[in-house]
Amino acid sequence: MLSDFEFVRYQRQIALPEIGEQGQRNLLNGHVLVIGCGGLGNAAALYLAASGIGKIVLVDDDCVDSSNLQRQVAFKESDLGTAKVDALKLQLSELNGRSQVRTINKRMAESQLKLEVMLADVVLDCTDNFTTRQQVNQACFEANTPLISGSAIGWKGQFVVFDYQNKQGCYHCLFPFDHHPQTTRCSDSGIIGPVVGTIGNLQALAAIQRVSSGEFQVATQQLKLFDGKSMNWQNLMVTQDIECPVCNSSVTNNLEEEAL
């Protein structure tokens, strides 16, 4: 049963037939892992806390810099020099004190990453480098934990959801490399803030769908490309790479045999 306070606070969500009281209870009991607390993580985490997600784990090893404030809208000038996870946790706590927020202010070792992924209902990859993205993808695939990945650079954004129950394709199939051949950091290529917010909000929306109902309404294994100049979207299906070492069991087994 929802308390009177919870019913009043979340009544606009409860009024939606896709959520209702049961869906709201699921959100209150939900556990979301947010890896990366930059622009994507800022936007996503704010809406996750506002929706009533019961447990949010924030992961980042960086501190707030003045150049972040143009797009990382949960931070303030008074947060400069503060660990991003601590500054974001404070904002989430002030937004919704009933959400339990735990922080990890470091790059996780493989064993800890696997544990955190296993505990979560869904993982949001809000990072900015392919090495970490591939590690998160591997951990999510092995744990059957849904992965919601977002990225943005310049005027463009990308969004894709992988529900690893069907084992048909993964992030590595889409981007089969650990390092991008071209420079894609915001500091070098630039970034317009609202594009980051758009993608981060979509990540939160997909997570709320999954946690509240146990399934996604958004199409999975579909890469959504956003152009912030024209405000147009393009959808591309992600197919499984027959040589993927992550999600193709025959390739994985061959690699394990070669290592013996």
PDB file of C-alpha atoms in Angstrom:
ATOM      1  CA  MET A   1       0.000   0.000   0.000  1.00  0.00           C
ATOM      2  CA  LEU A   2       1.149   3.500  -0.790  1.00  0.00           C
ATOM      3  CA  SER A   3       1.105   5.971   2.054  1.00  0.00           C
ATOM      4  CA  ASP A   4      -1.071   9.076   1.799  1.00  0.00           C
ATOM      5  CA  PHE A   5       2.077  11.139   1.321  1.00  0.00           C
ATOM      6  CA  GLU A   6       3.294   8.898  -1.515  1.00  0.00           C
ATOM      7  CA  PHE A   7      -0.091   8.864  -3.220  1.00  0.00           C
ATOM      8  CA  VAL A   8      -0.321  12.655  -3.221  1.00  0.00           C
ATOM      9  CA  ARG A   9       3.296  13.168  -4.281  1.00  0.00           C
ATOM     10  CA  TYR A  10       3.178  10.731  -7.192  1.00  0.00           C
ATOM     11  CA  GLN A  11      -0.482  11.081  -8.163  1.00  0.00           C
ATOM     12  CA  ARG A  12       0.328  12.406 -11.655  1.00  0.00           C
ATOM     13  CA  GLN A  13       2.244   9.194 -12.402  1.00  0.00           C
ATOM     14  CA  ILE A  14      -0.229   6.937 -10.640  1.00  0.00           C
ATOM     15  CA  ALA A  15      -2.986   8.395 -12.851  1.00  0.00           C
ATOM     16  CA  LEU A  16      -1.280   6.855 -15.885  1.00  0.00           C
ATOM     17  CA  PRO A  17      -2.757   3.405 -16.617  1.00  0.00           C
ATOM     18  CA  GLU A  18       0.704   2.134 -17.586  1.00  0.00           C
ATOM     19  CA  ILE A  19       1.951   2.848 -14.046  1.00  0.00           C
ATOM     20  CA  GLY A  20      -0.871   2.955 -11.508  1.00  0.00           C
ATOM     21  CA  GLU A  21      -0.338   2.143  -7.829  1.00  0.00           C
ATOM     22  CA  GLN A  22       1.525  -1.108  -8.496  1.00  0.00           C
ATOM     23  CA  GLY A  23       3.908   0.584 -10.884  1.00  0.00           C
ATOM     24  CA  GLN A  24       4.593   3.310  -8.332  1.00  0.00           C
ATOM     25  CA  ARG A  25       5.318   0.694  -5.684  1.00  0.00           C
ATOM     26  CA  ASN A  26       7.749  -0.909  -8.111  1.00  0.00           C
ATOM     27  CA  LEU A  27       9.495   2.435  -8.584  1.00  0.00           C
ATOM     28  CA  LEU A  28       9.735   2.950  -4.821  1.00  0.00           C
ATOM     29  CA  ASN A  29      11.364  -0.477  -4.564  1.00  0.00           C
ATOM     30  CA  GLY A  30      13.521   0.052  -7.655  1.00  0.00           C
ATOM     31  CA  HIS A  31      17.319   0.047  -7.794  1.00  0.00           C
ATOM     32  CA  VAL A  32      19.062   1.972 -10.602  1.00  0.00           C
ATOM     33  CA  LEU A  33      22.805   2.185 -11.218  1.00  0.00           C
ATOM     34  CA  VAL A  34      23.949   5.428 -12.903  1.00  0.00           C
ATOM     35  CA  ILE A  35      27.524   5.238 -14.180  1.00  0.00           C
ATOM     36  CA  GLY A  36      28.789   8.707 -15.016  1.00  0.00           C
ATOM     37  CA  CYS A  37      27.576  11.925 -13.382  1.00  0.00           C
ATOM     38  CA  GLY A  38      28.183  14.421 -16.163  1.00  0.00           C
ATOM     39  CA  GLY A  39      25.469  15.973 -18.324  1.00  0.00           C
ATOM     40  CA  LEU A  40      23.713  12.680 -19.064  1.00  0.00           C
ATOM     41  CA  GLY A  41      23.870  11.477 -15.478  1.00  0.00           C
ATOM     42  CA  ASN A  42      22.704  14.849 -14.149  1.00  0.00           C
ATOM     43  CA  ALA A  43      19.551  14.883 -16.253  1.00  0.00           C
ATOM     44  CA  ALA A  44      18.754  11.208 -15.779  1.00  0.00           C
ATOM     45  CA  ALA A  45      19.352  11.110 -12.024  1.00  0.00           C
ATOM     46  CA  LEU A  46      17.151  14.149 -11.356  1.00  0.00           C
ATOM     47  CA  TYR A  47      14.155  12.576 -13.073  1.00  0.00           C
ATOM     48  CA  LEU A  48      14.823   9.178 -11.507  1.00  0.00           C
ATOM     49  CA  ALA A  49      14.769  10.687  -8.013  1.00  0.00           C
ATOM     50  CA  ALA A  50      11.713  12.779  -8.855  1.00  0.00           C
ATOM     51  CA  SER A  51       9.849   9.675 -10.046  1.00  0.00           C
ATOM     52  CA  GLY A  52      10.422   7.974  -6.696  1.00  0.00           C
ATOM     53  CA  ILE A  53      13.118   5.416  -7.514  1.00  0.00           C
ATOM     54  CA  GLY A  54      13.949   3.918  -4.127  1.00  0.00           C
ATOM     55  CA  LYS A  55      17.674   3.266  -4.578  1.00  0.00           C
ATOM     56  CA  ILE A  56      20.032   5.178  -6.848  1.00  0.00           C
ATOM     57  CA  VAL A  57      23.750   4.412  -7.037  1.00  0.00           C
ATOM     58  CA  LEU A  58      25.930   7.164  -8.529  1.00  0.00           C
ATOM     59  CA  VAL A  59      29.382   6.342  -9.919  1.00  0.00           C
ATOM     60  CA  ASP A  60      31.996   8.909 -10.993  1.00  0.00           C
ATOM     61  CA  ASP A  61      35.578   9.750 -10.056  1.00  0.00           C
ATOM     62  CA  ASP A  62      35.597  13.381 -11.235  1.00  0.00           C
ATOM     63  CA  CYS A  63      35.077  16.748  -9.513  1.00  0.00           C
ATOM     64  CA  VAL A  64      32.885  19.652 -10.621  1.00  0.00           C
ATOM     65  CA  ASP A  65      34.692  22.107 -12.912  1.00  0.00           C
ATOM     66  CA  SER A  66      33.453  25.476 -14.107  1.00  0.00           C
ATOM     67  CA  SER A  67      33.264  24.202 -17.697  1.00  0.00           C
ATOM     68  CA  ASN A  68      30.750  21.561 -16.556  1.00  0.00           C
ATOM     69  CA  LEU A  69      28.097  24.074 -15.545  1.00  0.00           C
ATOM     70  CA  GLN A  70      27.079  24.827 -19.150  1.00  0.00           C
ATOM     71  CA  ARG A  71      25.378  21.410 -19.447  1.00  0.00           C
ATOM     72  CA  GLN A  72      25.547  19.604 -16.084  1.00  0.00           C
ATOM     73  CA  VAL A  73      22.551  21.416 -14.685  1.00  0.00           C
ATOM     74  CA  ALA A  74      22.367  19.736 -11.272  1.00  0.00           C
ATOM     75  CA  PHE A  75      25.595  21.492 -10.246  1.00  0.00           C
ATOM     76  CA  LYS A  76      26.002  25.058  -8.989  1.00  0.00           C
ATOM     77  CA  GLU A  77      28.954  27.421  -8.750  1.00  0.00           C
ATOM     78  CA  SER A  78      29.175  26.574  -5.059  1.00  0.00           C
ATOM     79  CA  ASP A  79      29.890  22.929  -6.066  1.00  0.00           C
ATOM     80  CA  LEU A  80      33.147  23.762  -7.865  1.00  0.00           C
ATOM     81  CA  GLY A  81      35.901  21.431  -6.694  1.00  0.00           C
ATOM     82  CA  THR A  82      33.404  19.041  -5.072  1.00  0.00           C
ATOM     83  CA  ALA A  83      33.199  15.393  -6.119  1.00  0.00           C
ATOM     84  CA  LYS A  84      30.455  15.077  -8.710  1.00  0.00           C
ATOM     85  CA  VAL A  85      28.818  12.158  -6.924  1.00  0.00           C
ATOM     86  CA  ASP A  86      28.607  14.164  -3.684  1.00  0.00           C
ATOM     87  CA  ALA A  87      27.230  17.292  -5.366  1.00  0.00           C
ATOM     88  CA  LEU A  88      24.662  15.274  -7.307  1.00  0.00           C
ATOM     89  CA  LYS A  89      23.663  13.272  -4.252  1.00  0.00           C
ATOM     90  CA  LEU A  90      22.950  16.513  -2.404  1.00  0.00           C
ATOM     91  CA  GLN A  91      20.702  17.734  -5.203  1.00  0.00           C
ATOM     92  CA  LEU A  92      18.816  14.433  -5.339  1.00  0.00           C
ATOM     93  CA  SER A  93      18.376  14.385  -1.575  1.00  0.00           C
ATOM     94  CA  GLU A  94      16.913  17.890  -1.636  1.00  0.00           C
ATOM     95  CA  LEU A  95      14.605  16.900  -4.485  1.00  0.00           C
ATOM     96  CA  ASN A  96      13.432  13.662  -2.880  1.00  0.00           C
ATOM     97  CA  GLY A  97      14.735  12.822   0.569  1.00  0.00           C
ATOM     98  CA  ARG A  98      13.067   9.410   0.475  1.00  0.00           C
ATOM     99  CA  SER A  99      15.263   8.127  -2.339  1.00  0.00           C
ATOM    100  CA  GLN A 100      18.305   6.333  -0.961  1.00  0.00           C
ATOM    101  CA  VAL A 101      21.353   7.572  -2.838  1.00  0.00           C
ATOM    102  CA  ARG A 102      24.690   5.771  -2.543  1.00  0.00           C
ATOM    103  CA  THR A 103      27.872   7.113  -4.140  1.00  0.00           C
ATOM    104  CA  ILE A 104      31.015   5.502  -5.532  1.00  0.00           C
ATOM    105  CA  ASN A 105      33.694   8.148  -6.053  1.00  0.00           C
ATOM    106  CA  LYS A 106      36.152   6.085  -8.083  1.00  0.00           C
ATOM    107  CA  ARG A 107      36.544   3.944 -11.163  1.00  0.00           C
ATOM    108  CA  MET A 108      35.238   0.536 -10.165  1.00  0.00           C
ATOM    109  CA  ALA A 109      37.353  -2.575 -10.442  1.00  0.00           C
ATOM    110  CA  GLU A 110      35.858  -5.371 -12.529  1.00  0.00           C
ATOM    111  CA  SER A 111      34.678  -7.341  -9.497  1.00  0.00           C
ATOM    112  CA  GLN A 112      32.869  -4.347  -7.979  1.00  0.00           C
ATOM    113  CA  LEU A 113      31.349  -3.371 -11.329  1.00  0.00           C
ATOM    114  CA  LYS A 114      29.914  -6.862 -11.746  1.00  0.00           C
ATOM    115  CA  LEU A 115      28.479  -6.800  -8.231  1.00  0.00           C
ATOM    116  CA  GLU A 116      26.850  -3.385  -8.659  1.00  0.00           C
ATOM    117  CA  VAL A 117      25.385  -4.394 -12.023  1.00  0.00           C
ATOM    118  CA  MET A 118      24.023  -7.623 -10.576  1.00  0.00           C
ATOM    119  CA  LEU A 119      22.271  -5.749  -7.748  1.00  0.00           C
ATOM    120  CA  ALA A 120      20.618  -3.194 -10.037  1.00  0.00           C
ATOM    121  CA  ASP A 121      17.287  -3.491 -11.828  1.00  0.00           C
ATOM    122  CA  VAL A 122      18.679  -1.454 -14.704  1.00  0.00           C
ATOM    123  CA  VAL A 123      21.974   0.278 -15.564  1.00  0.00           C
ATOM    124  CA  LEU A 124      22.368   3.701 -17.171  1.00  0.00           C
ATOM    125  CA  ASP A 125      25.644   4.150 -19.019  1.00  0.00           C
ATOM    126  CA  CYS A 126      26.274   7.902 -18.918  1.00  0.00           C
ATOM    127  CA  THR A 127      30.038   7.692 -19.396  1.00  0.00           C
ATOM    128  CA  ASP A 128      32.176   9.415 -22.007  1.00  0.00           C
ATOM    129  CA  ASN A 129      34.705   6.768 -23.079  1.00  0.00           C
ATOM    130  CA  PHE A 130      34.459   3.523 -24.989  1.00  0.00           C
ATOM    131  CA  THR A 131      36.665   1.496 -22.645  1.00  0.00           C
ATOM    132  CA  THR A 132      34.260   1.966 -19.757  1.00  0.00           C
ATOM    133  CA  ARG A 133      31.247   1.471 -22.016  1.00  0.00           C
ATOM    134  CA  GLN A 134      32.543  -1.907 -23.152  1.00  0.00           C
ATOM    135  CA  GLN A 135      33.218  -2.977 -19.561  1.00  0.00           C
ATOM    136  CA  VAL A 136      29.711  -1.954 -18.497  1.00  0.00           C
ATOM    137  CA  ASN A 137      28.211  -3.763 -21.489  1.00  0.00           C
ATOM    138  CA  GLN A 138      30.085  -6.955 -20.640  1.00  0.00           C
ATOM    139  CA  ALA A 139      28.948  -6.850 -17.022  1.00  0.00           C
ATOM    140  CA  CYS A 140      25.319  -6.158 -17.963  1.00  0.00           C
ATOM    141  CA  PHE A 141      25.260  -8.947 -20.526  1.00  0.00           C
ATOM    142  CA  GLU A 142      26.673 -11.482 -18.082  1.00  0.00           C
ATOM    143  CA  ALA A 143      24.201 -10.450 -15.350  1.00  0.00           C
ATOM    144  CA  ASN A 144      21.168 -10.188 -17.693  1.00  0.00           C
ATOM    145  CA  THR A 145      20.729  -6.623 -16.438  1.00  0.00           C
ATOM    146  CA  PRO A 146      19.121  -4.181 -18.907  1.00  0.00           C
ATOM    147  CA  LEU A 147      21.489  -1.517 -20.222  1.00  0.00           C
ATOM    148  CA  ILE A 148      20.373   1.980 -21.241  1.00  0.00           C
ATOM    149  CA  SER A 149      23.175   3.748 -23.066  1.00  0.00           C
ATOM    150  CA  GLY A 150      23.361   7.406 -24.044  1.00  0.00           C
ATOM    151  CA  SER A 151      25.957   9.703 -25.557  1.00  0.00           C
ATOM    152  CA  ALA A 152      26.156  13.208 -27.003  1.00  0.00           C
ATOM    153  CA  ILE A 153      28.693  15.356 -28.777  1.00  0.00           C
ATOM    154  CA  GLY A 154      28.350  18.605 -30.671  1.00  0.00           C
ATOM    155  CA  TRP A 155      24.722  18.860 -31.805  1.00  0.00           C
ATOM    156  CA  LYS A 156      24.144  15.112 -31.962  1.00  0.00           C
ATOM    157  CA  GLY A 157      22.970  12.517 -29.484  1.00  0.00           C
ATOM    158  CA  GLN A 158      22.618   8.731 -29.429  1.00  0.00           C
ATOM    159  CA  PHE A 159      20.344   6.532 -27.349  1.00  0.00           C
ATOM    160  CA  VAL A 160      19.962   2.748 -27.281  1.00  0.00           C
ATOM    161  CA  VAL A 161      18.404   0.192 -24.937  1.00  0.00           C
ATOM    162  CA  PHE A 162      19.614  -3.394 -24.610  1.00  0.00           C
ATOM    163  CA  ASP A 163      17.362  -5.875 -22.827  1.00  0.00           C
ATOM    164  CA  TYR A 164      19.673  -8.824 -22.405  1.00  0.00           C
ATOM    165  CA  GLN A 165      16.927 -11.370 -21.800  1.00  0.00           C
ATOM    166  CA  ASN A 166      16.901 -12.248 -25.515  1.00  0.00           C
ATOM    167  CA  LYS A 167      20.701 -12.205 -25.981  1.00  0.00           C
ATOM    168  CA  GLN A 168      20.305 -10.825 -29.519  1.00  0.00           C
ATOM    169  CA  GLY A 169      23.062  -8.271 -29.936  1.00  0.00           C
ATOM    170  CA  CYS A 170      24.836  -5.960 -27.509  1.00  0.00           C
ATOM    171  CA  TYR A 171      26.709  -2.655 -27.329  1.00  0.00           C
ATOM    172  CA  HIS A 172      29.891  -4.336 -28.583  1.00  0.00           C
ATOM    173  CA  CYS A 173      28.055  -5.413 -31.748  1.00  0.00           C
ATOM    174  CA  LEU A 174      27.224  -1.759 -32.371  1.00  0.00           C
ATOM    175  CA  PHE A 175      30.668  -0.343 -31.524  1.00  0.00           C
ATOM    176  CA  PRO A 176      33.246  -3.154 -31.715  1.00  0.00           C
ATOM    177  CA  PHE A 177      36.191  -1.144 -30.428  1.00  0.00           C
ATOM    178  CA  ASP A 178      37.478   0.095 -27.076  1.00  0.00           C
ATOM    179  CA  HIS A 179      38.777   3.454 -28.296  1.00  0.00           C
ATOM    180  CA  HIS A 180      37.159   5.789 -30.816  1.00  0.00           C
ATOM    181  CA  PRO A 181      39.445   6.433 -33.788  1.00  0.00           C
ATOM    182  CA  GLN A 182      38.643  10.145 -33.630  1.00  0.00           C
ATOM    183  CA  THR A 183      38.674  12.639 -30.778  1.00  0.00           C
ATOM    184  CA  THR A 184      35.170  12.865 -29.294  1.00  0.00           C
ATOM    185  CA  ARG A 185      35.625  14.559 -25.940  1.00  0.00           C
ATOM    186  CA  CYS A 186      33.462  17.588 -25.180  1.00  0.00           C
ATOM    187  CA  SER A 187      36.547  19.653 -24.382  1.00  0.00           C
ATOM    188  CA  ASP A 188      37.824  19.144 -27.931  1.00  0.00           C
ATOM    189  CA  SER A 189      34.694  18.860 -30.047  1.00  0.00           C
ATOM    190  CA  GLY A 190      32.225  21.031 -28.138  1.00  0.00           C
ATOM    191  CA  ILE A 191      28.730  20.214 -26.967  1.00  0.00           C
ATOM    192  CA  ILE A 192      25.399  22.007 -26.792  1.00  0.00           C
ATOM    193  CA  GLY A 193      23.829  21.493 -23.372  1.00  0.00           C
ATOM    194  CA  PRO A 194      20.181  20.719 -24.244  1.00  0.00           C
ATOM    195  CA  VAL A 195      21.233  17.798 -26.464  1.00  0.00           C
ATOM    196  CA  VAL A 196      22.819  16.156 -23.440  1.00  0.00           C
ATOM    197  CA  GLY A 197      19.690  16.835 -21.414  1.00  0.00           C
ATOM    198  CA  THR A 198      17.490  15.347 -24.138  1.00  0.00           C
ATOM    199  CA  ILE A 199      19.406  12.066 -24.167  1.00  0.00           C
ATOM    200  CA  GLY A 200      19.698  11.903 -20.372  1.00  0.00           C
ATOM    201  CA  ASN A 201      15.947  12.421 -20.038  1.00  0.00           C
ATOM    202  CA  LEU A 202      15.322   9.576 -22.483  1.00  0.00           C
ATOM    203  CA  GLN A 203      17.552   7.318 -20.387  1.00  0.00           C
ATOM    204  CA  ALA A 204      15.508   8.157 -17.300  1.00  0.00           C
ATOM    205  CA  LEU A 205      12.255   7.603 -19.190  1.00  0.00           C
ATOM    206  CA  ALA A 206      13.335   4.159 -20.369  1.00  0.00           C
ATOM    207  CA  ALA A 207      14.465   3.237 -16.847  1.00  0.00           C
ATOM    208  CA  ILE A 208      11.108   4.329 -15.384  1.00  0.00           C
ATOM    209  CA  GLN A 209       9.314   2.187 -17.981  1.00  0.00           C
ATOM    210  CA  ARG A 210      11.359  -0.882 -17.099  1.00  0.00           C
ATOM    211  CA  VAL A 211      11.273  -0.529 -13.319  1.00  0.00           C
ATOM    212  CA  SER A 212       7.586   0.334 -13.073  1.00  0.00           C
ATOM    213  CA  SER A 213       6.280  -2.440 -15.333  1.00  0.00           C
ATOM    214  CA  GLY A 214       9.098  -4.948 -15.735  1.00  0.00           C
ATOM    215  CA  GLU A 215       9.360  -4.266 -19.442  1.00  0.00           C
ATOM    216  CA  PHE A 216      10.297  -1.558 -21.921  1.00  0.00           C
ATOM    217  CA  GLN A 217       7.754   0.217 -24.085  1.00  0.00           C
ATOM    218  CA  VAL A 218      10.560   1.724 -26.146  1.00  0.00           C
ATOM    219  CA  ALA A 219      12.020  -0.552 -28.810  1.00  0.00           C
ATOM    220  CA  THR A 220      15.163  -2.345 -27.645  1.00  0.00           C
ATOM    221  CA  GLN A 221      18.210  -3.114 -29.780  1.00  0.00           C
ATOM    222  CA  GLN A 222      17.408   0.045 -31.760  1.00  0.00           C
ATOM    223  CA  LEU A 223      19.885   2.903 -32.039  1.00  0.00           C
ATOM    224  CA  LYS A 224      18.155   6.293 -31.973  1.00  0.00           C
ATOM    225  CA  LEU A 225      20.146   9.170 -33.477  1.00  0.00           C
ATOM    226  CA  PHE A 226      19.169  12.753 -32.616  1.00  0.00           C
ATOM    227  CA  ASP A 227      20.207  15.833 -34.593  1.00  0.00           C
ATOM    228  CA  GLY A 228      19.916  18.906 -32.392  1.00  0.00           C
ATOM    229  CA  LYS A 229      20.082  21.300 -35.353  1.00  0.00           C
ATOM    230  CA  SER A 230      17.148  19.903 -37.320  1.00  0.00           C
ATOM    231  CA  MET A 231      15.609  18.188 -34.267  1.00  0.00           C
ATOM    232  CA  ASN A 232      15.096  15.078 -36.370  1.00  0.00           C
ATOM    233  CA  TRP A 233      15.433  11.472 -35.251  1.00  0.00           C
ATOM    234  CA  GLN A 234      16.754   8.461 -37.127  1.00  0.00           C
ATOM    235  CA  ASN A 235      16.242   4.850 -35.977  1.00  0.00           C
ATOM    236  CA  LEU A 236      18.627   2.024 -36.849  1.00  0.00           C
ATOM    237  CA  MET A 237      18.224  -1.610 -35.801  1.00  0.00           C
ATOM    238  CA  VAL A 238      21.174  -3.241 -34.043  1.00  0.00           C
ATOM    239  CA  THR A 239      21.921  -6.726 -35.350  1.00  0.00           C
ATOM    240  CA  GLN A 240      24.072  -9.280 -33.639  1.00  0.00           C
ATOM    241  CA  ASP A 241      27.681  -9.454 -34.810  1.00  0.00           C
ATOM    242  CA  ILE A 242      28.453 -13.104 -35.557  1.00  0.00           C
ATOM    243  CA  GLU A 243      32.004 -12.465 -34.379  1.00  0.00           C
ATOM    244  CA  CYS A 244      31.097 -10.570 -31.193  1.00  0.00           C
ATOM    245  CA  PRO A 245      33.150 -11.920 -28.254  1.00  0.00           C
ATOM    246  CA  VAL A 246      30.518 -10.694 -25.761  1.00  0.00           C
ATOM    247  CA  CYS A 247      27.107 -11.917 -26.904  1.00  0.00           C
ATOM    248  CA  ASN A 248      27.942 -14.676 -29.404  1.00  0.00           C
ATOM    249  CA  SER A 249      28.431 -17.774 -27.275  1.00  0.00           C
ATOM    250  CA  SER A 250      30.258 -19.726 -29.992  1.00  0.00           C
ATOM    251  CA  VAL A 251      32.901 -17.004 -30.333  1.00  0.00           C
ATOM    252  CA  THR A 252      33.221 -16.729 -26.542  1.00  0.00           C
ATOM    253  CA  ASN A 253      33.635 -20.465 -26.152  1.00  0.00           C
ATOM    254  CA  ASN A 254      36.320 -20.560 -28.858  1.00  0.00           C
ATOM    255  CA  LEU A 255      38.232 -17.740 -27.155  1.00  0.00           C
ATOM    256  CA  GLU A 256      38.049 -19.564 -23.816  1.00  0.00           C
ATOM    257  CA  GLU A 257      39.310 -22.771 -25.401  1.00  0.00           C
ATOM    258  CA  GLU A 258      42.213 -20.935 -27.030  1.00  0.00           C
ATOM    259  CA  ALA A 259      43.166 -19.472 -23.658  1.00  0.00           C
ATOM    260  CA  LEU A 260      43.422 -22.940 -22.070  1.00  0.00           C
TER     261      LEU A 260
END
